[in-house]
XYZ file of C-alpha atoms in Angstrom:
397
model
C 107.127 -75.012 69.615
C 104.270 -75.101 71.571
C 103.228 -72.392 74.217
C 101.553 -72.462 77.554
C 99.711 -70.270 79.611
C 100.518 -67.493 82.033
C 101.969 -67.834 85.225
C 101.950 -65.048 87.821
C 103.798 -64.985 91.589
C 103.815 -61.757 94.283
C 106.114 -61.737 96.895
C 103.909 -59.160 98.478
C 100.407 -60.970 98.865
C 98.388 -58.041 99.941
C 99.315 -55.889 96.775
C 96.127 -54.974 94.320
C 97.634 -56.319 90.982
C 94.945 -56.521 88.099
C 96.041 -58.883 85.507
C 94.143 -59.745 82.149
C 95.483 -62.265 79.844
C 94.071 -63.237 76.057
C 95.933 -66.281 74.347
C 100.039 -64.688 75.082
C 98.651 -61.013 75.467
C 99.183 -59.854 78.849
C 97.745 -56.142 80.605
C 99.089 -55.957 84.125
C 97.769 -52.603 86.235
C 99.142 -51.987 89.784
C 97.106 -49.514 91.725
C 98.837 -49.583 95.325
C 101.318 -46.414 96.747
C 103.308 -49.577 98.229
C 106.091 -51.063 96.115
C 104.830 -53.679 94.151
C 106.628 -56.993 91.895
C 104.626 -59.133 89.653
C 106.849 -61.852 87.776
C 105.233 -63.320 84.898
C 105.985 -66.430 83.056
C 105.217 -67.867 79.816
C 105.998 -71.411 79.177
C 107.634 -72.547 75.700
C 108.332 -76.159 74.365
C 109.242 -78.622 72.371
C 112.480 -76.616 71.195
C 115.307 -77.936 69.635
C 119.081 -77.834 71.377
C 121.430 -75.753 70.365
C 119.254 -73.706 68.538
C 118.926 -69.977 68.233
C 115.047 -68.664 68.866
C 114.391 -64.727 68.092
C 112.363 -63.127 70.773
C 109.782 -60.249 69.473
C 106.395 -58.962 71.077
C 104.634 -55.627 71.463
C 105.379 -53.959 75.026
C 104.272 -50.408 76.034
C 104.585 -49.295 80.016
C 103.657 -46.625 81.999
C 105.680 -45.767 85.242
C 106.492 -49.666 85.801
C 110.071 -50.378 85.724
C 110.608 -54.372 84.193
C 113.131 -56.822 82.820
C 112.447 -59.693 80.914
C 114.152 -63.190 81.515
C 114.417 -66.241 80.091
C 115.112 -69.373 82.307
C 116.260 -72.928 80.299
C 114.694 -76.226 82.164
C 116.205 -79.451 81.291
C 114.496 -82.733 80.922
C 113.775 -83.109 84.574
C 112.427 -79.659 85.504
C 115.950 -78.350 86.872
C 116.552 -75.032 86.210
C 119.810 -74.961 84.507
C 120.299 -71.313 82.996
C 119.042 -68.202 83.408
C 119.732 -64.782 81.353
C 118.803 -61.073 80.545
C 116.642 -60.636 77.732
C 115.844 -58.107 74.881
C 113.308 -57.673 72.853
C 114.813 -58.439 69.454
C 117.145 -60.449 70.986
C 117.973 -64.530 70.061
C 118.351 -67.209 72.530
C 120.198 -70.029 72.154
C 118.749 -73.236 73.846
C 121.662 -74.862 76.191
C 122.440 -78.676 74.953
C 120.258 -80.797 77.800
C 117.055 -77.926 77.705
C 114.236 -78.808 76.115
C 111.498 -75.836 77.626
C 112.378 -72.320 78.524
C 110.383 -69.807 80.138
C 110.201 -66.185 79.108
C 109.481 -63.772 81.961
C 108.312 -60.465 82.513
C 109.515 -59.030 85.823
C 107.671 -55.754 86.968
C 107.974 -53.749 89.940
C 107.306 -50.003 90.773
C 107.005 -47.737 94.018
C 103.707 -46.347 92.296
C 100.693 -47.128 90.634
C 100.998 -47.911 86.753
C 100.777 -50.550 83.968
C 101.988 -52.573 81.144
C 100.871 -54.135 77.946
C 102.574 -56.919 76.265
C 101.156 -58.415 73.038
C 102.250 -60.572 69.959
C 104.595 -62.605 71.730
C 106.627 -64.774 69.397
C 109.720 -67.074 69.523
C 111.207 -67.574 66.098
C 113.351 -70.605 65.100
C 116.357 -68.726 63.356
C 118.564 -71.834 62.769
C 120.718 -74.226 63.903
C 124.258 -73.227 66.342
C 127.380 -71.874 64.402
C 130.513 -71.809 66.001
C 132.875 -68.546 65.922
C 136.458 -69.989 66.780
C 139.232 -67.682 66.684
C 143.145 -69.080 67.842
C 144.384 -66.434 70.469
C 147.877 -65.593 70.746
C 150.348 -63.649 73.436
C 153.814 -63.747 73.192
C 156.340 -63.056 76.371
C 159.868 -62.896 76.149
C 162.564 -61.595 78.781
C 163.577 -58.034 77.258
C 165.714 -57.545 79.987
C 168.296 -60.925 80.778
C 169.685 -60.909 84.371
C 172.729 -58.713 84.159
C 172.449 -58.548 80.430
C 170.365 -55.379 78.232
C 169.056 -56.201 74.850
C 169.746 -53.354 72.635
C 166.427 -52.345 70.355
C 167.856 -53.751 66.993
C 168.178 -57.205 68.693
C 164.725 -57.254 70.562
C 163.441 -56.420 66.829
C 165.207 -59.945 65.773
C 164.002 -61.272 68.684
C 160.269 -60.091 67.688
C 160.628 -61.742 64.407
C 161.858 -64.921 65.356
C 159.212 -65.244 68.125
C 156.521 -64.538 65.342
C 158.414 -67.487 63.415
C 157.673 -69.609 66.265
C 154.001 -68.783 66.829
C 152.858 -68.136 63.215
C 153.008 -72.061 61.744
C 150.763 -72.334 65.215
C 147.814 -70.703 62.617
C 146.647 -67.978 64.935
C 144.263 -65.099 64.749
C 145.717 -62.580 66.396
C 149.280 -62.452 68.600
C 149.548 -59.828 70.784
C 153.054 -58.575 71.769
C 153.656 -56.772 74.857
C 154.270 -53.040 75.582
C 156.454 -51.283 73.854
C 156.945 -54.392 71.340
C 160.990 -53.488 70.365
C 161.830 -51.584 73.675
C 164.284 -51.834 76.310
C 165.820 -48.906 76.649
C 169.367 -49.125 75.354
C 170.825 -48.027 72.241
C 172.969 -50.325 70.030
C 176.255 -49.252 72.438
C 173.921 -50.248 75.202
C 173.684 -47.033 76.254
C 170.149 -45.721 77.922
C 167.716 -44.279 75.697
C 164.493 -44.752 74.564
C 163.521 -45.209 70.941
C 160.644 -43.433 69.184
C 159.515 -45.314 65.929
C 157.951 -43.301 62.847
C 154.269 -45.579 61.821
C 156.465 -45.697 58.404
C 160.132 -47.393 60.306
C 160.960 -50.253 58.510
C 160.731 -51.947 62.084
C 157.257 -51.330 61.649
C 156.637 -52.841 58.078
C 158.820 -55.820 59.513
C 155.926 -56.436 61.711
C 153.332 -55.763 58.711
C 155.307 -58.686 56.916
C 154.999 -60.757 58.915
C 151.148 -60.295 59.738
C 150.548 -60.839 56.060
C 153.204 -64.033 55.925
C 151.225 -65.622 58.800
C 147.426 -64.672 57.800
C 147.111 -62.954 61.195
C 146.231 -60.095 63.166
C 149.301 -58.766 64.820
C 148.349 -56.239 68.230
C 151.186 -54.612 70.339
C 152.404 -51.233 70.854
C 155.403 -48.639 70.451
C 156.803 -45.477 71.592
C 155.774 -43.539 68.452
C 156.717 -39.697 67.167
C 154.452 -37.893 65.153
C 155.343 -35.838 61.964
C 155.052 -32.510 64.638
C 157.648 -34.933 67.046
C 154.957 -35.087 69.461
C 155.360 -38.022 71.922
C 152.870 -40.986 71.625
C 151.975 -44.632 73.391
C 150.826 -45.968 70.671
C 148.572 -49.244 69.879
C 148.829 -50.846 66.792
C 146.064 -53.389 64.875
C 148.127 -54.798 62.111
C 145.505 -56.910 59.655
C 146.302 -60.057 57.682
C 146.884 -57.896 54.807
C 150.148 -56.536 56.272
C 148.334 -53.255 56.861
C 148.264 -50.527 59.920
C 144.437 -51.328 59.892
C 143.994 -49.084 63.473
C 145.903 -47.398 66.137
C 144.763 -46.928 70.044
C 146.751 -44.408 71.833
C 147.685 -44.797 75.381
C 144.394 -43.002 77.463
C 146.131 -43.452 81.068
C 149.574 -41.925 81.599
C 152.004 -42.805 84.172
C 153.667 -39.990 85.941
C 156.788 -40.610 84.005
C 154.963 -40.736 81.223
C 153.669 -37.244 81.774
C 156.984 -35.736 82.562
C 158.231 -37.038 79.638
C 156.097 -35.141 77.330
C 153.560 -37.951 76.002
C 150.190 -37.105 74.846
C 147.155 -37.708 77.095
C 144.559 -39.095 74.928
C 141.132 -39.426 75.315
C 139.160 -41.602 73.243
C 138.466 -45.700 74.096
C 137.425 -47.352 70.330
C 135.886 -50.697 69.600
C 137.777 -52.217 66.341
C 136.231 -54.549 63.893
C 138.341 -57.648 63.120
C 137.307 -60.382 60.765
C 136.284 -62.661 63.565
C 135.012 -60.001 66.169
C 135.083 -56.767 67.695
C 138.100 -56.125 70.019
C 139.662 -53.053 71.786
C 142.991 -52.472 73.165
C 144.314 -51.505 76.266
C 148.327 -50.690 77.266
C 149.110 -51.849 80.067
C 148.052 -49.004 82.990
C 144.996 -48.243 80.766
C 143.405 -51.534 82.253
C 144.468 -50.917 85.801
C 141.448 -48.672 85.957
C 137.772 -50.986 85.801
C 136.416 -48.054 84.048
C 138.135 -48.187 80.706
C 137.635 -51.917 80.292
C 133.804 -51.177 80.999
C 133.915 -48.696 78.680
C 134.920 -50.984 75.984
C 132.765 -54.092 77.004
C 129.527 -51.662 76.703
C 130.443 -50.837 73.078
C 130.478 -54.745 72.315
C 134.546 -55.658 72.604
C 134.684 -59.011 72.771
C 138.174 -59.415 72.801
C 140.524 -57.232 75.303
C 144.267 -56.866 74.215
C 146.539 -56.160 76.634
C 150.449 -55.398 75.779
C 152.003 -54.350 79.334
C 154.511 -54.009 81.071
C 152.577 -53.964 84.737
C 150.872 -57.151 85.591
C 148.977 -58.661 88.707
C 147.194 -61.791 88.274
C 143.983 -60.827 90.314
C 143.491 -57.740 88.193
C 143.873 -59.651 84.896
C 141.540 -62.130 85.939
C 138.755 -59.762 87.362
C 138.897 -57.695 84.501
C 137.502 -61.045 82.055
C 135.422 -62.006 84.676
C 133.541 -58.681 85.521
C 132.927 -57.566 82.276
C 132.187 -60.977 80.316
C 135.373 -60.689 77.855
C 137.849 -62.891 76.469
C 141.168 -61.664 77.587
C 144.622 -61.574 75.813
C 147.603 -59.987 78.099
C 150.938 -60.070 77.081
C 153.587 -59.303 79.738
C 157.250 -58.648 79.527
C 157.396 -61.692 81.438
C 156.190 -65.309 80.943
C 153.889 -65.345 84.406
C 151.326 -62.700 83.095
C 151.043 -63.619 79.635
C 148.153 -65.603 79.488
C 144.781 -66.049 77.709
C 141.821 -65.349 80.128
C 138.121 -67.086 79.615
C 134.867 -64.490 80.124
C 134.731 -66.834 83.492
C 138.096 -65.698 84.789
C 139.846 -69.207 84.071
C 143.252 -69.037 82.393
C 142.579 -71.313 79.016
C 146.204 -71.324 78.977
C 149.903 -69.056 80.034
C 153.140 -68.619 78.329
C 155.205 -70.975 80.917
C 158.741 -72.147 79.676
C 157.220 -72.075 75.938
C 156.896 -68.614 75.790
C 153.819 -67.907 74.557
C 150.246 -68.510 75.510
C 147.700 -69.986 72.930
C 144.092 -71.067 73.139
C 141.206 -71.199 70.760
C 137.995 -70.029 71.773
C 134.402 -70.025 70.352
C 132.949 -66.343 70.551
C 129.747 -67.621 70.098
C 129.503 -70.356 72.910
C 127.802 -69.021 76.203
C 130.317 -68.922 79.110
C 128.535 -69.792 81.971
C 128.861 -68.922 85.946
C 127.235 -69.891 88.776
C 125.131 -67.004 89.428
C 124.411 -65.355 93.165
C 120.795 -65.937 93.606
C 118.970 -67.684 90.618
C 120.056 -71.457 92.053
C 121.754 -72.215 88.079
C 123.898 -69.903 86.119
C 124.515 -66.984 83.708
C 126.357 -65.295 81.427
C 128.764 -62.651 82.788
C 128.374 -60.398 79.702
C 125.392 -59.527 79.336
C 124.450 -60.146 83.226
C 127.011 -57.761 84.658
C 126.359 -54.937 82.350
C 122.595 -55.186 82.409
C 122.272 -55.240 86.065
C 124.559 -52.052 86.545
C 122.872 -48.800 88.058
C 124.204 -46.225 86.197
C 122.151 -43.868 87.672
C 123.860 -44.458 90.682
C 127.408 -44.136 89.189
C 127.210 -40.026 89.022
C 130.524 -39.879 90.921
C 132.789 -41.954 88.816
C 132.271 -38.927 86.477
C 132.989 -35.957 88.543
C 136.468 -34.907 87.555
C 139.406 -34.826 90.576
C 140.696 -31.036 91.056
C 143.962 -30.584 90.950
């Protein structure tokens, strides 16, 4: 690779900017009360496509607030990407790009500076792909006129994961409340609370391990103590209980019924990625699903039994996630992109199935840069937390 010199642009002319540069060292002072930017560039080339390039320097600040930004060029000089940056972070070149620019954005209200030295672009290796097969399953729990008792939703259950397992995939989600409908086996109402030990559970485990798959859904589960919980359940390719989620938002039903308000949102490690699970009026609030993209899910789960298409597709699209809902119904089980485009929906078939690559950049048009960017990490990194206060302040009741 070959690097070129420094490149510096103010939007605001008059400002007294001191800037000293030695090979890619850079010192940058700003000395005016006014507020100030300074954007920086660096020029790299003569990288390879589709390669990944480790970013590293030495950067010390004082009272300057910065980002740093890398922008792809292709062959012609066209901008084509731009993205957040880290410092430790790797970039990998876009197919077409052939020079990138690293820049160092600064801007302050007061007077300050910044040192950035040993600036260095390492060549980690060529692109590997990270597929994983994504799977929801829908099926009509209730019939018009007609109410599946729980023993034959939990035949129902199995046979669908006889249809969907030869399909090879990674994970098949079921929807909320995988077995439940809410009649007995005289078709009489009542709800069913499973044990984590029910053999209706290890039916599921079964067929997890049968399949080589990771099998997500959830149940109305009692506790040894009989305590009422909405339950999650990661079942690995072993056949094992590998996690459980419980339910974080309640419905007012769900209250009055006795369930347990929980209050922790985890991150689980699969062998393919890092997911987290949400049931079903957990994701109607943007603040859970946030939650879980900051602590690096890259897959959202979704059994429910509410759906609106807007809200499914907003919640991929504003956080940068992979999406897998499965509805009680075929119109909202669906596989979302970290773009907001359905990669495919359940239909007549039943199911929804689409293999993605959790390493290949997902890219959007982006607002003002003139090419595009990733949603995740662009929508988390531009956030203003410090501007968030209220979403904390509890409601009084």
């Amino acid at each position: 690779m070959q690097f070129g010199n420094w490149r510096f642009r103010k939007p605001y002319e008059d400002r007294d900017v001191l800037i000293t540069t030695d090979d890619n060292d850079l010192s940058v002072g700003f000395s005016n009360e006014k507020y100030t930017v300074l954007k920086c560039t660096l020029d790299v080339t003569d990288l390879k496509e589709r390669y990944y390039y480790r970013f590293d320097a030495s950067f010390d600040t004082a009272k300057l607030s910065h980002r740093f930004f890398y922008n792809c060029y292709d062959s012609e000089g066209q901008e084509k990407h731009k993205g957040h940056l880290r410092l430790g972070e790797s970039i990998l070149i876009p197919e077409g790009c052939c020079r990138l620019e690293l820049e160092l954005l600064l801007f302050s209200h007061t007077p300050g500076t910044a040192v950035l030295r040993d600036v260095t672009l390492t060549e980690e290796g060529p692109y590997v792909p990270r597929k994983v097969r994504l799977c929801a399953v829908s099926w009509d729990m209730v019939d018009p006129g007609v109410f599946k008792t729980y023993e034959e939703n939990v035949d129902n259950v199995m046979k669908e994961l006889d249809t969907v397992g030869p399909l090879k995939p990674d994970m098949v989600v079921f929807t909320e409340a995988v077995y439940q409908t809410g009649r007995d086996s005289k078709r009489q109402p009542k709800v069913h609370f499973s044990r984590l030990d029910d053999e209706d559970i290890a039916k599921l485990c079964a067929k997890a391990k049968q399949y080589n798959t990771y099998i997500a859904c959830s149940i109305y589960e009692k506790d040894s103590d009989d305590l009422k919980r909405l339950t999650g359940l990661l079942i690995n390719r072993q056949g094992q209980i590998q996690e459980l989620y419980h339910k974080t938002h309640l419905t007012m039903g769900e209250l009055e019924d006795g369930s347990i308000l929980e209050n922790e949102l985890p991150v689980f490690d699969t062998d393919f990625g890092k997911v987290g699970i949400q049931i079903c009026w957990d994701h109607f609030f943007p603040e859970s699903t946030r939650t879980l993209a900051l602590r690096g899910a890259e897959v959202l789960l979704i059994p429910t039994h509410g759906f609106r298409r807007e809200r499914t597709l907003t919640r991929a699209l504003e956080n940068g996630v992979h999406l897998v809902s499965a509805y009680t119904h075929n119109e909202g089980t669906m596989v979302v992109s970290p773009n907001g485009k359905v990669l495919d929906e359940a239909g007549d078939k039943g199911y929804a199935l689409a293999e993605v690559d959790l390493n290949e950049p997902v890219w959007c048009p982006w607002m003002s840069c003139g090419s595009s960017a990733e949603p995740n990490p662009t929508y988390l990194m531009e956030r203003r937390p410090e501007l968030y206060g209220d979403l904390c302040i509890p409601v009084e009741y």
